[in-house]
């Protein structure tokens, strides 16, 4: 046998070399994807643990409770906060908290609302529309020019 490979052998060695590089490239890509998935999983697990730990930590010494709140703007709210036996009415907005009023907490504390806010709005809207209709059905003054 000759020591010099034939052209058929050279072609098969080149094909094996190219296929081997493709397999190595896919293996590197797979390892990279697995490492990325592992990092993302670690981030999610750490986030979950921090949320759980902070909730347990705040409940232990919490003497603060939000009684109610309402929005007065896009980023502004009025919040009633109970601190021990005192209710504080505070305005919250744009990174500032302002105390608006302070009063002692009532002895009888009912935590259920009697009327849902959406039903109050619907009642007010229907009353406003009814009053508008009654105003528009009033006789038109012929003396006025449009």
Rosetta silent file (secondary structure, phi, psi, omega in degrees, C-alpha in Angstrom):
SEQUENCE: XXXXXXXXXXXXXXXXXXXXXXXXXXXXXXXXXXXXXXXXXXXXXXXXXXXXXXXXXXXXXXXXXXXXXXXXXXXXXXXXXXXXXXXXXXXXXXXXXXXXXXXXXXXXXXXXXXXXXXXXXXXXXXXXXXXXXXXXXXXXXXXXXX
SCORE:     score description
SCORE:     0.000 S_00000001
   1 L     0.000  149.639 -179.480    0.000    0.000    0.000 S_00000001
   2 L   -87.348  152.692 -179.040    1.109    3.457   -0.648 S_00000001
   3 L   -80.809  -17.684 -178.490    1.728    5.951    2.109 S_00000001
   4 L   -91.083  125.481  179.931   -0.001    8.752    0.207 S_00000001
   5 L   -69.687  150.588  179.009   -3.791    8.700    0.559 S_00000001
   6 L   -79.315  172.678 -178.270   -5.875    8.652   -2.566 S_00000001
   7 H   -68.198  -31.105  178.149   -8.288   11.408   -3.536 S_00000001
   8 H   -66.684  -40.107  179.008  -11.281    9.358   -2.369 S_00000001
   9 H   -68.830  -37.865  177.603   -9.737    9.025    1.056 S_00000001
  10 H   -62.696  -42.631  179.511   -8.961   12.773    1.146 S_00000001
  11 H   -63.333  -41.117 -179.690  -12.569   13.620    0.312 S_00000001
  12 H   -70.895  -34.768  176.655  -13.921   11.380    3.058 S_00000001
  13 H   -67.100  -37.954  177.637  -11.477   12.827    5.609 S_00000001
  14 H   -66.147  -41.740  179.424  -12.544   16.370    4.669 S_00000001
  15 H   -64.898  -40.556  178.343  -16.223   15.466    5.046 S_00000001
  16 H   -65.479  -38.891  178.399  -15.563   13.887    8.416 S_00000001
  17 H   -65.501  -43.316  179.440  -13.649   16.986    9.497 S_00000001
  18 H   -67.420  -41.206  178.460  -16.441   19.347    8.431 S_00000001
  19 H   -66.159  -37.004  178.275  -19.112   17.196   10.081 S_00000001
  20 H   -64.583  -39.685  177.714  -17.065   17.031   13.236 S_00000001
  21 H   -65.148  -38.051  178.516  -16.806   20.824   13.362 S_00000001
  22 H   -65.674  -40.530  178.390  -20.586   21.110   12.946 S_00000001
  23 H   -66.347  -39.334  178.363  -21.131   18.654   15.791 S_00000001
  24 H   -65.220  -41.039  178.059  -18.696   20.554   17.983 S_00000001
  25 H   -62.709  -41.373  178.319  -20.480   23.818   17.125 S_00000001
  26 H   -67.227  -37.117  178.561  -23.875   22.339   18.041 S_00000001
  27 H   -65.305  -41.540  178.335  -22.458   21.003   21.307 S_00000001
  28 H   -65.186  -41.881  178.227  -21.108   24.444   22.217 S_00000001
  29 H   -63.217  -41.598  178.025  -24.452   26.029   21.318 S_00000001
  30 H   -64.196  -42.523  178.247  -26.301   23.477   23.447 S_00000001
  31 H   -64.053  -39.992  179.058  -24.000   24.062   26.411 S_00000001
  32 H   -64.758  -43.273  178.677  -24.466   27.819   26.081 S_00000001
  33 H   -64.757  -39.961  178.372  -28.259   27.480   25.971 S_00000001
  34 H   -65.394  -40.109  178.438  -28.234   25.191   29.001 S_00000001
  35 H   -65.401  -40.479  177.708  -26.048   27.644   30.947 S_00000001
  36 H   -64.006  -43.998  177.814  -28.372   30.518   30.034 S_00000001
  37 H   -62.095  -38.442  178.635  -31.434   28.522   31.133 S_00000001
  38 H   -65.257  -42.968  178.922  -29.681   27.709   34.416 S_00000001
  39 H   -63.600  -43.389  178.900  -28.892   31.384   35.088 S_00000001
  40 H   -64.207  -41.559  177.691  -32.488   32.411   34.353 S_00000001
  41 H   -62.603  -40.746  178.189  -33.811   29.649   36.639 S_00000001
  42 H   -63.763  -40.176  178.140  -31.495   30.817   39.435 S_00000001
  43 H   -62.187  -46.211  179.488  -32.756   34.393   39.018 S_00000001
  44 H   -63.516  -41.330  179.948  -36.401   33.258   39.256 S_00000001
  45 H   -65.425  -42.922  178.488  -35.706   31.092   42.314 S_00000001
  46 H   -64.093  -40.184  177.380  -33.855   33.921   44.084 S_00000001
  47 H   -62.128  -45.692  179.559  -36.694   36.347   43.314 S_00000001
  48 H   -61.686  -44.329  179.401  -39.275   33.924   44.687 S_00000001
  49 H   -64.248  -41.460  179.238  -37.217   33.327   47.836 S_00000001
  50 H   -64.347  -41.317  177.680  -36.716   37.062   48.430 S_00000001
  51 H   -63.256  -44.350 -178.909  -40.435   37.770   48.052 S_00000001
  52 H   -65.925  -42.344 -179.914  -41.315   34.974   50.413 S_00000001
  53 H   -67.109  -40.060 -179.407  -38.691   36.012   52.965 S_00000001
  54 H   -69.247  -33.905  176.908  -39.696   39.697   52.863 S_00000001
  55 H   -66.071  -41.396  178.049  -43.393   38.813   53.376 S_00000001
  56 H   -66.844  -38.076 -178.038  -42.544   36.735   56.440 S_00000001
  57 H   -67.943  -39.721 -177.826  -40.266   39.443   57.766 S_00000001
  58 H   -75.272  -26.490 -178.931  -42.854   42.238   57.450 S_00000001
  59 H   -74.324  -25.998 -173.811  -45.658   40.252   59.099 S_00000001
  60 H   -65.677  -46.435 -176.755  -43.753   39.620   62.307 S_00000001
  61 L  -113.358   22.120 -174.193  -43.598   43.189   63.614 S_00000001
  62 L   -79.611  118.118  171.357  -46.302   44.824   61.513 S_00000001
  63 L  -115.862   25.130 -175.290  -48.567   47.195   63.410 S_00000001
  64 E  -123.072  132.433 -178.967  -49.524   48.904   60.194 S_00000001
  65 E  -144.148  137.405  176.621  -52.597   48.121   58.116 S_00000001
  66 E   -86.418  119.419 -178.957  -54.181   49.820   55.111 S_00000001
  67 E   -83.142  -43.262  179.842  -57.873   50.368   55.860 S_00000001
  68 E  -167.277  165.148  177.744  -58.841   51.829   52.490 S_00000001
  69 E  -157.019  157.270  176.047  -57.626   53.873   49.559 S_00000001
  70 E  -147.638  148.038 -179.848  -58.913   55.719   46.547 S_00000001
  71 E   -86.383  136.086  176.479  -57.274   57.205   43.471 S_00000001
  72 L  -118.177    0.962  178.481  -57.511   60.955   42.990 S_00000001
  73 L  -168.632 -171.166  179.685  -55.281   61.168   39.923 S_00000001
  74 L   -64.612  -40.489 -177.587  -53.068   59.117   37.666 S_00000001
  75 L  -125.795    9.471 -177.665  -50.399   58.655   40.327 S_00000001
  76 L  -110.251  141.727  179.172  -52.011   60.157   43.406 S_00000001
  77 E  -139.134  152.408  168.508  -53.979   58.277   46.063 S_00000001
  78 E  -107.289  126.171 -173.935  -55.650   59.002   49.371 S_00000001
  79 E  -127.676  135.981  172.845  -54.937   56.169   51.810 S_00000001
  80 E  -102.098  120.679 -176.206  -56.265   55.462   55.305 S_00000001
  81 E  -116.786  133.803  176.703  -53.605   53.686   57.343 S_00000001
  82 E   -99.985  119.734  175.922  -54.162   52.172   60.795 S_00000001
  83 E  -118.054  109.885 -173.601  -51.173   52.455   63.110 S_00000001
  84 L    51.641 -107.700 -179.257  -51.942   50.749   66.440 S_00000001
  85 L  -112.745   29.815 -178.645  -55.105   52.637   67.567 S_00000001
  86 E  -131.075  137.648  173.196  -54.837   55.623   65.237 S_00000001
  87 E  -101.383  130.969  175.861  -56.064   56.167   61.713 S_00000001
  88 E  -113.385  130.676  173.660  -53.953   58.368   59.482 S_00000001
  89 E  -100.320  116.582 -175.690  -55.303   59.840   56.266 S_00000001
  90 E  -124.854  148.424  173.360  -52.339   60.349   53.956 S_00000001
  91 E  -100.552  130.493 -176.842  -51.900   61.556   50.424 S_00000001
  92 E  -121.858  127.056  177.053  -49.496   59.497   48.341 S_00000001
  93 E   179.055  146.072  176.797  -48.091   60.647   45.028 S_00000001
  94 L    51.200   39.399  177.215  -44.940   61.435   43.083 S_00000001
  95 L    78.405    6.630  179.868  -42.681   59.912   45.717 S_00000001
  96 E  -118.950  146.737  174.051  -44.127   62.019   48.531 S_00000001
  97 E  -123.948  125.929 -177.924  -46.398   61.075   51.423 S_00000001
  98 E  -122.371  128.500  177.319  -48.327   63.851   53.148 S_00000001
  99 E   -76.802  123.249 -178.988  -50.353   63.438   56.345 S_00000001
 100 E   -99.323  -36.894 -176.458  -53.776   64.980   55.759 S_00000001
 101 E  -158.207  154.084  177.352  -55.657   64.005   58.920 S_00000001
 102 E  -137.051  136.500  178.415  -55.286   61.946   62.086 S_00000001
 103 E  -151.909  157.308  176.625  -58.036   60.456   64.243 S_00000001
 104 E   -69.862  147.671 -179.846  -58.454   57.647   66.739 S_00000001
 105 L   -69.386  141.701  178.443  -59.536   54.330   65.273 S_00000001
 106 L   -66.472  150.924 -179.568  -63.218   53.514   65.851 S_00000001
 107 L   -66.792  -47.143  178.031  -64.026   50.924   68.490 S_00000001
 108 L   -91.756  116.554 -175.396  -66.274   48.894   66.198 S_00000001
 109 L  -110.701  109.366  175.030  -64.299   48.083   63.102 S_00000001
 110 L  -101.058  125.697 -175.892  -66.223   46.781   60.134 S_00000001
 111 L   -99.701    5.263  178.003  -63.928   45.694   57.349 S_00000001
 112 L  -104.867  143.242  177.513  -66.601   45.126   54.730 S_00000001
 113 L   -89.278  141.394 -176.664  -67.830   47.847   52.461 S_00000001
 114 L   -76.695  -37.413 -178.524  -71.579   48.312   52.242 S_00000001
 115 L  -129.226  133.705  178.410  -71.673   49.423   48.605 S_00000001
 116 L   -69.450  143.045 -178.467  -69.230   48.517   45.903 S_00000001
 117 H   -59.472  -34.355 -179.150  -67.541   51.562   44.303 S_00000001
 118 H   -66.621  -35.577  179.474  -68.640   50.514   40.822 S_00000001
 119 H   -71.401  -34.819  176.215  -72.320   50.493   41.839 S_00000001
 120 H   -63.466  -41.146  179.115  -71.992   53.963   43.376 S_00000001
 121 H   -64.115  -42.990 -178.685  -70.492   55.200   40.125 S_00000001
 122 H   -65.061  -36.881  177.446  -73.241   53.630   38.063 S_00000001
 123 H   -65.191  -45.125 -179.724  -75.897   55.226   40.275 S_00000001
 124 H   -64.565  -38.915  179.103  -74.295   58.648   39.985 S_00000001
 125 H   -64.660  -44.124 -179.888  -73.917   58.266   36.223 S_00000001
 126 H   -66.249  -36.586  176.621  -77.561   57.310   35.754 S_00000001
 127 H   -65.761  -40.822  179.327  -78.663   60.254   37.940 S_00000001
 128 H   -65.311  -41.847  178.495  -76.482   62.636   35.928 S_00000001
 129 H   -66.820  -38.104  178.565  -77.856   61.320   32.639 S_00000001
 130 H   -65.745  -41.586  178.983  -81.433   61.562   33.945 S_00000001
 131 H   -68.219  -33.091  178.301  -80.922   65.167   35.075 S_00000001
 132 H   -68.560  -39.856  178.250  -79.353   66.012   31.719 S_00000001
 133 H   -65.512  -40.616 -179.963  -82.326   64.537   29.869 S_00000001
 134 H   -67.683  -33.045  176.933  -84.773   66.479   32.024 S_00000001
 135 H   -70.133  -37.055 -178.265  -82.803   69.678   31.352 S_00000001
 136 H   -75.800  -20.227  178.837  -82.832   69.081   27.601 S_00000001
 137 L   -85.704   -1.621  176.998  -86.600   68.446   27.594 S_00000001
 138 L   -67.655  151.878 -179.692  -87.214   71.939   29.025 S_00000001
 139 L   -61.659  140.719 -178.154  -88.845   74.420   26.599 S_00000001
 140 L   -87.030  133.568  179.905  -86.396   76.174   24.310 S_00000001
 141 L   -76.158  121.160 -177.424  -86.362   79.948   24.479 S_00000001
 142 L   -76.719  -14.844 -179.843  -87.149   81.283   21.000 S_00000001
 143 L   -71.833  -28.616 -176.368  -85.537   84.651   21.826 S_00000001
 144 L   -75.704  140.155  174.817  -82.025   83.141   21.889 S_00000001
 145 L  -100.331  140.238 -179.316  -80.072   82.956   18.677 S_00000001
 146 L   -71.873    0.000    0.000  -77.885   79.965   18.049 S_00000001
